[in-house]
XYZ file of C-alpha atoms in Angstrom:
513
model
C -101.509 3.634 -6.801
C -103.146 -0.390 -7.067
C -100.864 -2.651 -6.089
C -100.812 -6.019 -8.407
C -100.109 -9.073 -7.620
C -97.099 -9.324 -9.188
C -95.308 -5.732 -8.484
C -96.172 -7.574 -4.708
C -93.798 -10.983 -6.906
C -91.104 -8.578 -8.332
C -90.594 -7.506 -4.834
C -90.527 -10.238 -3.285
C -87.813 -12.164 -5.778
C -85.649 -8.664 -4.916
C -85.724 -8.638 -1.021
C -85.019 -12.082 -1.150
C -81.805 -12.230 -4.091
C -80.613 -9.289 -1.840
C -80.364 -11.440 1.763
C -78.831 -13.790 -0.188
C -76.132 -12.373 -1.848
C -75.375 -10.414 1.596
C -76.166 -13.821 3.228
C -73.690 -15.612 0.495
C -70.923 -11.772 0.435
C -71.329 -13.209 4.392
C -70.214 -16.280 4.458
C -67.390 -16.154 1.782
C -66.178 -13.609 3.761
C -66.432 -15.933 6.715
C -64.812 -19.290 4.527
C -61.783 -17.092 3.127
C -60.962 -15.047 6.029
C -60.737 -11.680 3.653
C -63.673 -8.693 3.637
C -63.884 -8.552 0.295
C -63.291 -11.384 -3.343
C -62.812 -8.816 -5.969
C -61.638 -5.701 -5.974
C -65.488 -4.506 -7.678
C -65.905 -5.921 -3.614
C -65.092 -2.443 -2.438
C -62.175 -0.752 -5.142
C -61.316 1.216 -1.544
C -59.958 -1.644 0.106
C -58.822 -3.288 -2.683
C -56.281 -0.040 -4.344
C -54.688 0.189 -0.456
C -54.201 -3.323 -0.202
C -52.361 -3.050 -4.122
C -50.358 -0.330 -2.416
C -49.257 -2.019 1.091
C -48.503 -5.427 -0.762
C -46.150 -3.716 -3.109
C -44.731 -1.637 0.138
C -44.617 -4.956 2.267
C -42.868 -7.012 -0.691
C -40.242 -4.062 -1.286
C -39.476 -4.189 3.065
C -39.374 -7.806 3.386
C -36.943 -7.521 0.141
C -35.166 -5.220 1.942
C -35.013 -6.423 5.967
C -34.714 -10.664 4.483
C -31.866 -10.230 1.615
C -30.207 -6.811 0.675
C -29.711 -5.772 4.592
C -27.972 -9.647 5.340
C -25.823 -9.969 2.091
C -24.706 -6.361 2.974
C -23.812 -7.380 6.211
C -22.262 -10.846 5.315
C -20.373 -8.927 2.215
C -19.190 -6.137 4.844
C -18.222 -9.021 7.285
C -16.210 -10.987 5.286
C -13.591 -7.657 3.810
C -14.287 -6.578 8.164
C -12.615 -10.561 9.104
C -10.141 -9.706 5.740
C -8.993 -6.200 7.229
C -8.814 -7.142 11.161
C -6.293 -10.253 10.081
C -4.357 -8.068 7.033
C -3.802 -4.655 10.834
C -2.169 -8.243 12.522
C -0.121 -8.732 9.730
C 1.445 -4.941 9.337
C 1.439 -5.161 12.901
C 3.973 -8.248 12.808
C 5.947 -6.823 9.834
C 6.620 -4.132 12.249
C 7.436 -5.480 15.201
C 10.247 -7.615 12.698
C 10.942 -4.704 11.595
C 12.388 -3.393 14.910
C 13.755 -6.039 15.486
C 15.912 -5.509 12.725
C 17.073 -1.716 13.355
C 17.004 -1.889 17.224
C 19.442 -5.926 17.501
C 22.212 -7.119 16.334
C 21.166 -9.341 13.880
C 23.545 -12.982 13.558
C 23.227 -14.578 9.712
C 20.771 -16.858 10.959
C 18.508 -14.608 12.821
C 18.587 -12.780 9.638
C 17.576 -15.180 7.348
C 14.301 -16.311 10.420
C 13.793 -12.524 9.601
C 13.415 -12.331 6.120
C 11.726 -15.378 5.563
C 8.793 -14.555 7.487
C 8.816 -10.966 6.033
C 8.219 -12.705 3.099
C 5.771 -14.662 4.244
C 3.458 -11.613 6.167
C 3.715 -9.782 2.816
C 2.467 -12.112 0.906
C 0.089 -13.380 3.534
C -1.364 -9.240 3.059
C -2.104 -9.830 -0.886
C -3.019 -12.995 -0.063
C -6.150 -11.463 2.005
C -6.547 -9.071 -0.456
C -8.291 -12.081 -2.682
C -10.858 -12.362 0.187
C -14.635 -13.338 -1.086
C -17.827 -13.606 -0.608
C -19.897 -15.908 -2.810
C -17.212 -15.859 -5.472
C -16.911 -12.298 -5.844
C -14.116 -10.759 -5.135
C -14.649 -8.576 -2.668
C -11.580 -5.997 -3.201
C -11.530 -5.998 -6.598
C -14.022 -2.808 -7.801
C -16.278 -3.769 -9.744
C -14.097 -6.480 -10.856
C -15.700 -8.960 -9.069
C -14.661 -11.727 -11.877
C -10.676 -11.185 -11.157
C -8.719 -11.846 -8.225
C -6.208 -8.993 -6.834
C -2.577 -11.304 -8.017
C -2.392 -14.008 -10.087
C -2.697 -16.790 -9.478
C 0.032 -18.440 -11.393
C 3.726 -17.360 -12.780
C 2.664 -15.018 -16.338
C 4.164 -14.153 -19.043
C 1.448 -15.159 -22.362
C 0.307 -11.244 -21.140
C 2.650 -7.317 -21.929
C 0.729 -4.453 -20.103
C 1.596 -0.666 -20.925
C 1.226 0.537 -17.791
C 0.461 3.959 -16.432
C 1.440 4.536 -13.097
C 0.808 8.413 -11.025
C 2.909 9.204 -8.208
C 2.768 12.005 -6.025
C 6.170 13.440 -5.020
C 6.357 13.066 -1.779
C 7.366 9.934 -3.523
C 10.943 10.628 -4.187
C 13.169 10.144 -1.362
C 17.152 9.715 -0.052
C 18.497 6.467 -1.288
C 21.617 5.818 0.282
C 24.088 2.703 -0.698
C 27.630 1.381 -1.024
C 30.133 1.974 -3.562
C 33.459 0.732 -4.034
C 32.967 -2.186 -2.243
C 35.536 -5.204 -3.593
C 35.574 -9.060 -4.520
C 37.789 -11.829 -3.688
C 38.622 -11.157 -7.431
C 40.539 -8.869 -6.905
C 43.579 -9.746 -4.715
C 45.534 -11.282 -6.715
C 48.212 -13.940 -5.099
C 50.876 -13.889 -7.682
C 51.004 -9.480 -8.048
C 49.719 -8.819 -3.798
C 49.690 -5.187 -4.231
C 48.351 -3.370 -1.178
C 47.644 0.277 -2.655
C 45.037 -1.982 -4.732
C 42.469 -1.961 -2.084
C 43.884 1.671 -0.496
C 40.382 3.652 -1.585
C 37.615 2.914 1.593
C 33.986 2.022 0.084
C 32.012 4.530 1.047
C 28.374 5.570 1.982
C 26.314 7.521 -1.043
C 23.079 9.176 -1.328
C 20.893 9.674 -4.701
C 17.557 10.934 -5.274
C 15.096 7.300 -5.904
C 11.085 6.944 -7.022
C 10.421 3.597 -6.557
C 7.515 2.452 -9.044
C 4.958 -1.267 -8.222
C 6.501 -3.276 -10.048
C 10.256 -4.772 -11.370
C 11.429 -7.109 -14.166
C 10.179 -4.346 -16.922
C 10.555 -3.312 -20.779
C 13.185 -2.113 -21.464
C 11.348 0.848 -22.850
C 12.945 3.328 -26.232
C 13.218 6.660 -24.598
C 11.069 7.031 -21.518
C 9.307 10.271 -20.915
C 8.732 11.033 -17.762
C 5.214 13.764 -17.187
C 5.455 15.833 -13.814
C 2.223 17.906 -13.455
C 2.769 21.306 -11.812
C 0.977 24.546 -10.607
C -1.531 25.493 -13.039
C -4.943 24.845 -12.843
C -7.122 21.367 -12.386
C -8.747 22.281 -15.582
C -5.416 23.124 -17.235
C -2.711 21.294 -15.503
C 0.907 22.725 -16.737
C 2.781 19.176 -17.619
C 5.945 18.759 -19.087
C 7.882 16.110 -20.149
C 11.920 14.881 -18.744
C 13.121 12.479 -21.499
C 15.026 8.783 -19.164
C 17.905 7.192 -20.012
C 16.788 3.892 -19.568
C 19.164 1.300 -18.151
C 20.017 -1.791 -15.630
C 20.576 -1.443 -11.702
C 24.287 -2.926 -12.452
C 25.826 -0.723 -15.188
C 28.394 1.596 -13.981
C 26.628 5.139 -12.676
C 23.478 3.790 -12.423
C 22.805 5.420 -9.311
C 25.127 8.565 -9.670
C 23.017 10.502 -12.510
C 24.754 14.064 -13.778
C 23.168 16.855 -12.274
C 20.248 17.154 -15.094
C 19.883 13.486 -15.772
C 17.479 11.002 -14.576
C 17.532 6.888 -15.157
C 14.730 4.509 -15.533
C 16.528 1.459 -14.040
C 13.926 -0.784 -16.089
C 15.093 -4.415 -14.143
C 14.483 -2.926 -10.476
C 12.337 -0.565 -11.034
C 13.009 2.337 -10.388
C 13.467 6.372 -11.009
C 16.864 7.712 -10.199
C 17.466 12.008 -10.384
C 19.656 14.095 -10.214
C 20.076 16.605 -8.140
C 19.432 20.010 -10.555
C 16.179 17.791 -11.949
C 15.710 17.185 -8.585
C 15.863 20.157 -7.889
C 13.169 21.645 -11.134
C 9.971 18.677 -10.038
C 10.431 18.425 -6.011
C 7.189 20.405 -5.809
C 5.373 18.395 -8.410
C 1.978 17.910 -7.875
C 2.209 14.347 -10.497
C 4.424 12.601 -11.550
C 3.607 9.837 -15.003
C 5.402 7.038 -15.788
C 4.163 5.114 -18.420
C 6.086 1.599 -18.753
C 5.185 -2.329 -20.171
C 5.994 -5.661 -18.431
C 5.178 -8.903 -19.723
C 6.466 -10.887 -16.652
C 4.718 -11.724 -13.549
C 5.177 -13.540 -10.743
C 2.682 -15.534 -8.570
C 1.883 -13.271 -6.053
C 2.006 -10.007 -8.425
C -0.946 -7.762 -8.061
C -2.843 -7.399 -11.588
C -2.363 -3.493 -12.781
C -5.859 -3.115 -13.252
C -6.969 -2.865 -9.936
C -4.703 -0.289 -9.630
C -3.861 2.149 -12.601
C -4.936 3.114 -16.040
C -3.300 -0.257 -18.581
C -4.126 -2.020 -21.054
C -3.648 -5.632 -21.891
C -2.118 -8.351 -25.085
C -1.953 -11.873 -25.151
C 1.339 -12.715 -26.346
C 2.024 -16.136 -28.935
C 3.961 -18.191 -26.870
C 5.685 -20.247 -29.514
C 8.704 -18.875 -29.271
C 12.149 -19.435 -27.099
C 11.467 -20.077 -23.549
C 12.300 -16.864 -21.195
C 11.651 -14.988 -25.430
C 9.301 -12.196 -25.382
C 6.305 -13.306 -27.763
C 4.857 -11.370 -30.621
C 1.152 -9.660 -29.628
C -1.766 -11.524 -30.447
C -4.031 -8.975 -32.174
C -7.238 -8.105 -31.593
C -6.381 -9.106 -27.949
C -6.000 -5.986 -26.737
C -7.659 -4.907 -23.447
C -8.162 -1.563 -22.143
C -8.699 -0.153 -17.913
C -9.551 2.718 -17.661
C -9.757 3.753 -13.019
C -9.770 7.197 -14.023
C -13.362 7.149 -15.561
C -14.792 6.465 -11.977
C -13.425 9.972 -11.042
C -13.264 10.120 -7.222
C -15.922 8.146 -6.711
C -14.514 5.490 -7.216
C -15.668 1.164 -8.079
C -18.090 0.998 -5.338
C -20.178 -1.225 -5.058
C -23.769 0.150 -3.101
C -26.492 -2.145 -2.166
C -29.975 -0.757 -1.462
C -30.960 -1.364 2.097
C -34.198 0.649 2.690
C -36.150 2.670 -0.128
C -33.799 5.728 -1.284
C -30.927 4.992 0.373
C -28.318 2.878 -0.153
C -25.005 1.450 1.358
C -21.565 1.246 0.081
C -20.174 -2.868 0.607
C -16.772 -2.657 -0.920
C -13.448 -1.510 -0.323
C -11.129 -0.967 -2.989
C -7.423 -2.741 -2.488
C -5.988 0.822 -4.212
C -7.156 1.998 0.082
C -5.839 -0.783 1.718
C -2.967 -3.197 0.256
C -0.374 -0.395 -1.822
C 2.687 -1.998 -3.354
C 4.808 0.204 -1.516
C 4.878 -2.465 1.423
C 6.083 -5.082 -0.846
C 8.645 -2.835 -2.124
C 9.868 -1.894 0.981
C 10.404 -5.618 2.183
C 12.487 -6.290 -1.344
C 14.809 -3.419 -0.202
C 15.773 -4.374 3.219
C 15.589 -8.252 1.607
C 18.492 -6.786 -0.854
C 19.984 -5.072 2.160
C 20.023 -8.561 4.528
C 21.648 -10.620 1.678
C 24.203 -7.558 0.332
C 25.304 -7.811 3.959
C 24.771 -11.459 4.441
C 27.644 -11.529 1.311
C 29.728 -9.078 2.417
C 30.139 -11.301 5.272
C 30.717 -13.990 3.517
C 33.256 -12.306 1.384
C 34.569 -12.181 4.750
C 35.255 -15.476 5.932
C 36.412 -16.642 2.644
C 39.008 -14.169 2.932
C 40.197 -15.239 6.965
C 40.443 -18.606 5.199
C 42.500 -17.659 2.766
C 45.336 -15.331 5.017
C 45.121 -18.725 7.257
C 46.184 -20.885 4.021
C 49.736 -21.958 4.660
C 52.459 -21.042 2.462
C 51.621 -17.576 2.241
C 53.819 -14.365 1.799
C 54.336 -11.217 3.944
C 53.065 -9.317 1.227
C 50.158 -11.463 0.204
C 49.102 -11.504 4.046
C 49.628 -7.812 4.024
C 47.003 -7.327 0.743
C 45.308 -10.419 2.159
C 44.140 -8.356 5.388
C 43.889 -5.174 3.509
C 41.368 -6.104 1.346
C 39.417 -7.714 4.766
C 40.115 -4.179 6.636
C 38.592 -2.508 3.309
C 35.194 -5.425 3.789
C 34.802 -5.089 6.856
C 34.768 -0.498 6.341
C 32.097 -1.968 3.801
C 30.202 -4.588 5.941
C 29.727 -1.814 8.813
C 28.396 0.572 5.920
C 26.334 -2.231 4.539
C 24.880 -3.107 8.189
C 23.894 0.588 8.409
C 21.883 1.044 5.853
C 20.873 -2.651 6.140
C 19.308 -1.134 9.600
C 17.891 2.225 8.207
C 15.909 0.235 5.567
C 14.485 -1.758 8.985
C 13.266 1.600 9.914
C 11.926 2.703 6.964
C 10.376 -0.410 7.120
C 8.729 0.533 10.714
C 7.611 3.840 8.654
C 5.661 2.034 6.200
C 3.522 -0.890 7.709
C 2.766 1.239 10.276
C 1.840 4.337 8.211
C -0.644 1.115 6.296
C -1.369 -0.164 9.658
C -3.235 3.782 9.901
C -4.594 3.350 6.689
C -6.407 -0.283 7.260
C -7.709 1.056 10.934
C -9.266 3.759 8.965
C -10.798 1.473 6.008
C -11.717 -0.333 9.238
C -13.286 2.146 11.405
C -14.893 3.649 7.583
C -16.870 -0.132 7.179
C -17.451 -0.300 10.564
C -19.424 2.519 11.113
C -21.334 1.323 7.786
C -22.388 -1.849 9.554
C -23.203 0.121 12.751
C -26.562 2.348 9.772
C -26.852 -0.677 8.514
C -27.952 -2.215 11.962
C -29.925 1.001 12.622
C -31.174 0.518 9.111
C -32.289 -3.393 9.388
C -34.230 -1.774 12.815
C -36.275 0.524 11.111
C -37.446 -2.511 8.121
C -37.683 -5.047 11.317
C -40.767 -2.143 12.464
C -41.831 -1.227 8.801
C -42.073 -5.204 8.321
C -44.480 -5.042 10.855
C -45.997 -1.527 11.169
C -47.157 -2.327 7.508
C -47.987 -6.391 7.691
C -50.742 -5.091 10.229
C -51.581 -2.626 7.664
C -52.166 -4.824 5.433
C -53.883 -7.249 7.979
C -56.525 -4.499 8.531
C -57.505 -4.042 4.891
C -57.613 -7.157 3.844
C -58.518 -9.806 6.495
C -62.381 -10.236 7.665
C -62.987 -9.860 11.302
C -64.012 -13.359 12.015
C -66.213 -12.586 15.474
C -67.865 -9.329 13.680
C -67.909 -11.748 11.094
C -69.890 -14.554 12.060
C -72.940 -12.295 14.030
C -73.467 -10.671 10.859
C -73.249 -13.949 9.493
C -75.888 -15.049 11.546
C -78.430 -11.764 11.585
C -78.052 -11.757 7.689
C -79.685 -15.403 8.222
C -82.059 -15.214 10.184
C -83.464 -11.443 7.762
C -82.721 -14.232 5.066
C -84.873 -16.275 6.666
C -87.625 -13.646 8.056
C -87.802 -12.613 4.175
C -88.968 -15.956 3.228
C -91.637 -16.352 5.580
C -93.000 -12.625 4.436
C -93.502 -14.292 0.870
C -94.579 -17.330 1.115
C -97.255 -14.952 3.537
C -97.705 -13.361 0.317
C -97.880 -15.651 -2.409
C -100.418 -17.090 -0.474
C -103.698 -16.933 -2.630
C -103.915 -18.108 -5.904
C -106.030 -17.580 -8.908
C -108.141 -20.076 -8.069
C -109.104 -17.813 -4.777
C -110.618 -15.381 -6.783
C -113.113 -17.815 -9.334
């Protein structure tokens, strides 16, 4: 085969260009520190780099953002739960003191004040927030657990479900005497012949007091049946005030709805019928909320509507059309309003605790009962003190003196009974505070176990971040020492090709003439 000058020149140019391109590639690798500059340089390295960069980006998001954010949320929650535990423990201590020690009027006042403040502190802890988001209110992170101020411009229709175990014996004193029962112009000892007595009734407490008077309120009782088709029986209730006569002594087949105190009183016959029920459901309305009261939407299925406040003070305004909001907690089922953080590949972790799982209204109702009992004892002592002063007055007759002594005797009996009831209320406070303390401890243990899982996940993410970063470096970055050697070698080859080319093209056309 004949080799012409043109062929040799073309081959020479091709070889020089290839060597120069290789030299340029190595120079770029040394300058940039990367193996390739564009996907077409090496598609395999390019595809692997995209996958590794995505993995590193996701791991960095988990390790540097999601996990620290989740830990901060859980730390705020755990700290609040710890303080709640301390508060419940303090309440328990005061209740033990009230149940066992003979308290003076001053001691009782001090205990009551402390219980009120401690109870308020529980709900204040429920308003704990992380970065402006309330941690105990489920999905409604922009709404506080309690009302910040007194609220009378909203009316709530609340459906509250209560277990049958919430029906308990309630004790009270019947037949107490007021000072007005004594008439100095007609002192008759027979007026004070009957001594006050201790009575009992079956009572269920709702979560709120000062409810609106309901027309024909109903109590829905769920018994037997299946989960798909439960057997629901409706019982009518008589709406009345707790101060009405026989409010706590219904007929055997009656149920009283005391809307001012938020109590349901059962007659003995109907109690024996419903005491083994699975669930009780009561729908009621409330429009007057005090500062510190819990917002119903965090605990119950309910609806709220705004009221027009243009009427007289204390008067319930008219509903404003178009302002109704419905809150349906049951739509979330057993899972509740859990807030999950994605802390790893296909791994979510719940960071929140719901208020209904650690802060209940039972403690507040129990403290209210204690306060009422203490006030009753104090009021009775004040009556006795005033009666004794009346007995010491000059100029009273023997008949008046005997009548006053008989009245004081009956008041002393009343005091003994009410003191016993007060101690029973303190004892109940011990049980309720201990129960909620255990509930808070379980919630704390639960979030603590989740924190341990988060720490393990963080450790794994840290290892994976190092591993994938190393793989990404190995895949993309050029070995600098090897690149320098290869660059020197390529430069020698390139120079050699130039040297060879100079010899090949040394002869010109003039050499052949």
